[in-house]
Each structure stands twice: as C-alpha cells, then as structure tokens.
Amino acid sequence: MYTGIAGGLLVFTGIWHATEWMMDGRRRDTWALVPVGLVYLALGYMVATSIGGAATQIIALIAVTAGGTIAFKRRDQFEIRKWVTWSFILIDMLIALSLILGLLG
C-alpha cells in the first residue's frame, strides 16, 4: 500500500516538476526542474509497477531525500514561487516516509 502511494506521488510531482516552467514562466530555475521531474516520473512508474523491487525503492528514496534536502537548503535562492517550493519539500517528505514504510512492511 505505501509503495503504491509513493509511486503515485512520485508520478504526480514528477509531472509537476517537469511542467512548472509552463505555469511560472521560462526561467533558469524552472527549466532546471525538468530533468528532476523526468527522473521522478520514471522512478514513480517503476515503483508503482514494482519494476526492480526494493532496489528501485531504495534508489527512489535516495533521489527524493537528495531532492528534498537540496530544495530545503536552497529554498530562498530559487526563482520559483515559494508555495511551490514548500509543496515540493513536503511532498518529498511524504514520498520518503511512504518508501520507508513500504520497505519496512
């Protein structure tokens, strides 16, 4: 159950990351979100469909933890709407929690 939640959230936030430049304008920081979004989207698909098993979940956990940490540390330096940055951070925390619970359960 938790793995499915993590996969769904990864797909959702992956699409959001990849399309944020359309919603907030074409700037360097919004364009930098596109590759992150594509990685999240691919990992979300793999986690949701159980491709790779626990190894994929661990890779996704590392990616989400790194992404959330970078977003939190540099939250005041990005030219991205503040509520979007905080939403990404909170969603990353939820994904990490879901992946941990999925790996433990």
Short mmCIF file of C-alpha atoms in Angstrom, two decimals:
data_model
loop_
_atom_site.label_atom_id
_atom_site.label_comp_id
_atom_site.label_asym_id
_atom_site.label_seq_id
_atom_site.Cartn_x
_atom_site.Cartn_y
_atom_site.Cartn_z
CA MET A 1 0.00 0.00 0.00
CA TYR A 2 2.70 2.50 0.98
CA THR A 3 4.72 1.69 -2.11
CA GLY A 4 1.72 2.49 -4.30
CA ILE A 5 1.24 5.80 -2.52
CA ALA A 6 4.92 6.64 -3.03
CA GLY A 7 4.71 5.69 -6.71
CA GLY A 8 1.62 7.81 -7.26
CA LEU A 9 3.13 10.81 -5.51
CA LEU A 10 6.35 10.42 -7.50
CA VAL A 11 4.41 10.42 -10.78
CA PHE A 12 2.32 13.43 -9.67
CA THR A 13 5.26 15.52 -8.50
CA GLY A 14 7.34 14.40 -11.49
CA ILE A 15 4.75 15.81 -13.87
CA TRP A 16 4.51 18.97 -11.75
CA HIS A 17 8.31 19.46 -11.73
CA ALA A 18 8.55 18.87 -15.48
CA THR A 19 5.76 21.34 -16.31
CA GLU A 20 6.39 24.08 -13.74
CA TRP A 21 8.13 26.20 -16.39
CA MET A 22 4.80 26.40 -18.26
CA MET A 23 2.94 27.62 -15.18
CA ASP A 24 5.52 30.01 -13.72
CA GLY A 25 7.48 31.22 -16.72
CA ARG A 26 10.61 30.24 -18.57
CA ARG A 27 13.49 30.94 -16.24
CA ARG A 28 16.71 29.10 -15.48
CA ASP A 29 15.37 27.72 -12.19
CA THR A 30 12.09 26.46 -13.63
CA TRP A 31 13.91 24.83 -16.57
CA ALA A 32 16.23 23.10 -14.08
CA LEU A 33 13.19 21.29 -12.67
CA VAL A 34 12.50 19.47 -15.96
CA PRO A 35 15.18 16.74 -15.63
CA VAL A 36 14.31 16.28 -11.96
CA GLY A 37 10.68 15.81 -12.94
CA LEU A 38 11.55 13.25 -15.59
CA VAL A 39 13.63 11.26 -13.09
CA TYR A 40 10.79 11.39 -10.54
CA LEU A 41 8.31 10.33 -13.23
CA ALA A 42 10.42 7.34 -14.29
CA LEU A 43 11.06 6.30 -10.69
CA GLY A 44 7.37 6.69 -9.86
CA TYR A 45 6.40 4.43 -12.73
CA MET A 46 8.97 1.84 -11.69
CA VAL A 47 7.95 1.95 -8.02
CA ALA A 48 4.21 1.80 -8.80
CA THR A 49 4.62 -1.17 -11.15
CA SER A 50 7.18 -2.94 -8.91
CA ILE A 51 9.91 -2.92 -11.55
CA GLY A 52 13.20 -3.54 -9.79
CA GLY A 53 11.68 -4.26 -6.39
CA ALA A 54 13.44 -3.00 -3.29
CA ALA A 55 16.44 -1.73 -5.26
CA THR A 56 14.24 0.73 -7.16
CA GLN A 57 12.60 1.83 -3.92
CA ILE A 58 15.99 2.49 -2.34
CA ILE A 59 17.15 4.47 -5.40
CA ALA A 60 13.90 6.46 -5.29
CA LEU A 61 14.38 7.08 -1.57
CA ILE A 62 17.90 8.39 -2.18
CA ALA A 63 16.72 10.62 -5.05
CA VAL A 64 13.78 12.04 -3.09
CA THR A 65 15.86 12.62 0.03
CA ALA A 66 18.53 14.40 -2.00
CA GLY A 67 15.95 16.48 -3.88
CA GLY A 68 14.10 17.50 -0.74
CA THR A 69 17.32 18.36 1.08
CA ILE A 70 18.61 20.49 -1.80
CA ALA A 71 15.24 22.24 -2.13
CA PHE A 72 15.16 22.97 1.61
CA LYS A 73 18.73 24.24 1.81
CA ARG A 74 18.38 26.49 -1.26
CA ARG A 75 14.70 27.46 -0.84
CA ASP A 76 15.48 31.20 -0.64
CA GLN A 77 17.82 31.19 -3.64
CA PHE A 78 15.43 29.75 -6.25
CA GLU A 79 13.33 31.89 -8.58
CA ILE A 80 10.37 29.58 -8.08
CA ARG A 81 7.17 30.52 -6.31
CA LYS A 82 7.62 29.98 -2.57
CA TRP A 83 4.46 27.93 -2.11
CA VAL A 84 5.58 25.63 -4.93
CA THR A 85 9.00 25.14 -3.34
CA TRP A 86 7.44 24.31 0.03
CA SER A 87 4.93 21.99 -1.66
CA PHE A 88 7.78 20.11 -3.33
CA ILE A 89 9.59 19.81 0.01
CA LEU A 90 6.50 18.49 1.82
CA ILE A 91 5.63 16.06 -0.97
CA ASP A 92 9.23 14.79 -0.94
CA MET A 93 8.89 14.17 2.80
CA LEU A 94 5.67 12.22 2.25
CA ILE A 95 7.25 10.17 -0.52
CA ALA A 96 10.28 9.38 1.66
CA LEU A 97 8.03 8.34 4.54
CA SER A 98 5.93 6.13 2.25
CA LEU A 99 9.03 4.50 0.76
CA ILE A 100 10.49 3.81 4.21
CA LEU A 101 7.23 2.30 5.42
CA GLY A 102 6.97 0.27 2.21
CA LEU A 103 10.49 -1.07 2.65
CA LEU A 104 9.89 -1.95 6.30
CA GLY A 105 6.49 -3.56 5.72
#
